[in-house]
C-alpha positions in Angstrom: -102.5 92.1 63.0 -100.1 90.5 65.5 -99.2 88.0 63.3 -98.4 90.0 60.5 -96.3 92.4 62.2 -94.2 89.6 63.7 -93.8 88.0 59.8 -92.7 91.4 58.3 -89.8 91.4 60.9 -89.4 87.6 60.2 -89.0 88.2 56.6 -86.4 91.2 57.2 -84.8 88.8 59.9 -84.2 85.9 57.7 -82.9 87.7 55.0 -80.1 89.9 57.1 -79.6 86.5 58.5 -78.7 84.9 55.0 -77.0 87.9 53.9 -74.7 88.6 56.7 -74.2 84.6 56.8 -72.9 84.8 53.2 -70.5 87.7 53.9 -68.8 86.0 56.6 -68.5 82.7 54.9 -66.9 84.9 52.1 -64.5 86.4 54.4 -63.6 83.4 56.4 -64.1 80.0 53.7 -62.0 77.8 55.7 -62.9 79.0 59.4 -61.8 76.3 62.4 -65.4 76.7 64.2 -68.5 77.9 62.8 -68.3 81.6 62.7 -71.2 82.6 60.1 -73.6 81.6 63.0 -71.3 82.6 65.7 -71.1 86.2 64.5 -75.3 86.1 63.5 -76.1 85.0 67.2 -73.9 87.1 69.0 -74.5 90.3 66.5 -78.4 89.4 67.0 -78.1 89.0 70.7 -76.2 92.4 71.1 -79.0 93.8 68.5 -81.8 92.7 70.9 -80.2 93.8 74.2 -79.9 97.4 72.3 -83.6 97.2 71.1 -85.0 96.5 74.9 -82.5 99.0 76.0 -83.6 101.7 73.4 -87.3 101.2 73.3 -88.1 99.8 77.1 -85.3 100.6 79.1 -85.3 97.6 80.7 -86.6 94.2 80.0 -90.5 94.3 80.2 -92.7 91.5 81.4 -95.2 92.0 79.0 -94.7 93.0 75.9 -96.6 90.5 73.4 -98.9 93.1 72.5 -97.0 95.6 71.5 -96.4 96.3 67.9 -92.4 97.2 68.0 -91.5 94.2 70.0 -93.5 91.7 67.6 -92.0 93.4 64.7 -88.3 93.8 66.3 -88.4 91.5 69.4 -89.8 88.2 67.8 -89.9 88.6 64.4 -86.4 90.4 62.7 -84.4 89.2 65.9 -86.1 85.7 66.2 -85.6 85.0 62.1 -82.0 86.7 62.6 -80.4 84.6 65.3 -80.9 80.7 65.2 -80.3 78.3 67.7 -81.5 75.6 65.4 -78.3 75.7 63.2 -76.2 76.6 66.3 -77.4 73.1 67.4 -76.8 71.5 63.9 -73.2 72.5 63.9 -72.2 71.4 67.1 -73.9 68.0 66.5 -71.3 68.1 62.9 -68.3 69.2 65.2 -69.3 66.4 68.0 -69.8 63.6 64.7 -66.7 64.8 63.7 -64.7 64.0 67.1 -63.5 67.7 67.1 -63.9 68.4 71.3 -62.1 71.3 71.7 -63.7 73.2 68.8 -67.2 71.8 70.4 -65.9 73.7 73.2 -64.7 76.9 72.0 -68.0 77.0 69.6 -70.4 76.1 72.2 -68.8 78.8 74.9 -67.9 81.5 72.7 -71.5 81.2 71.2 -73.2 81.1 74.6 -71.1 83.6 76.5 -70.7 85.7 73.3 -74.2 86.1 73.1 -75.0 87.3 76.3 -72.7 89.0 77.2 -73.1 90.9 73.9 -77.0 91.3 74.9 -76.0 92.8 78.5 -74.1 95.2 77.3 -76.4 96.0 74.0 -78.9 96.5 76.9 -77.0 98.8 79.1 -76.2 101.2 76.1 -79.8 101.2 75.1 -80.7 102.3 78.9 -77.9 104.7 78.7 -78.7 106.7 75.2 
């Protein structure tokens, strides 16, 4: 049962993923960083601080059996954000010799998405 619950959020996950990717790369074709992923990550992050917020108020220490965090937690939030093409396109920025968008990609992604999960958390505790 564990395993299903964590694919149904997968499959939701990956989809908003490839959906929301494909609206940003409509709205920004030519971007100077990477900001399909950059939006995904940090929207995801912010998502995921809310959901622990909402449903835990707090961050738990256990959680792997429960049904809403395999669904949520792992599965639609896992499949949403990706830290796999994050890597892939700061590997194409560093191939490319471009440093200071490494730079400004790599922080804004990083920072972005915590600080975006902090504060996704601290509303969820507050509602």
């Amino acid at each position: 049962m564990n395993m299903f619950a964590v694919a149904i959020g997968g499959a939701f996950g990956a989809v908003a993923r490839y959906l929301f990717g494909l609206l940003i790369m409509n709205r920004f074709p030519h971007p100077r960083v990477p900001v399909a992923m950059l939006f995904v990550n940090v929207l995801g992050s912010f998502g995921l601080g809310l959901f622990f917020g909402l449903i835990y108020g707090e961050i738990p220490e256990y959680v792997y059996d429960d049904t809403w965090f395999l669904v949520a937690g792992i599965g639609f939030f896992g499949a949403f954000t990706t830290f796999s093409t994050f890597s892939v396109e700061t590997v194409e920025l560093v191939r490319k010799g471009s440093y200071k968008k490494v730079w400004i990609y790599v922080s804004l992604s990083l920072l972005g998405s915590l600080l975006t999960f902090i504060t996704g958390l601290h509303i969820g505790e507050l509602l």
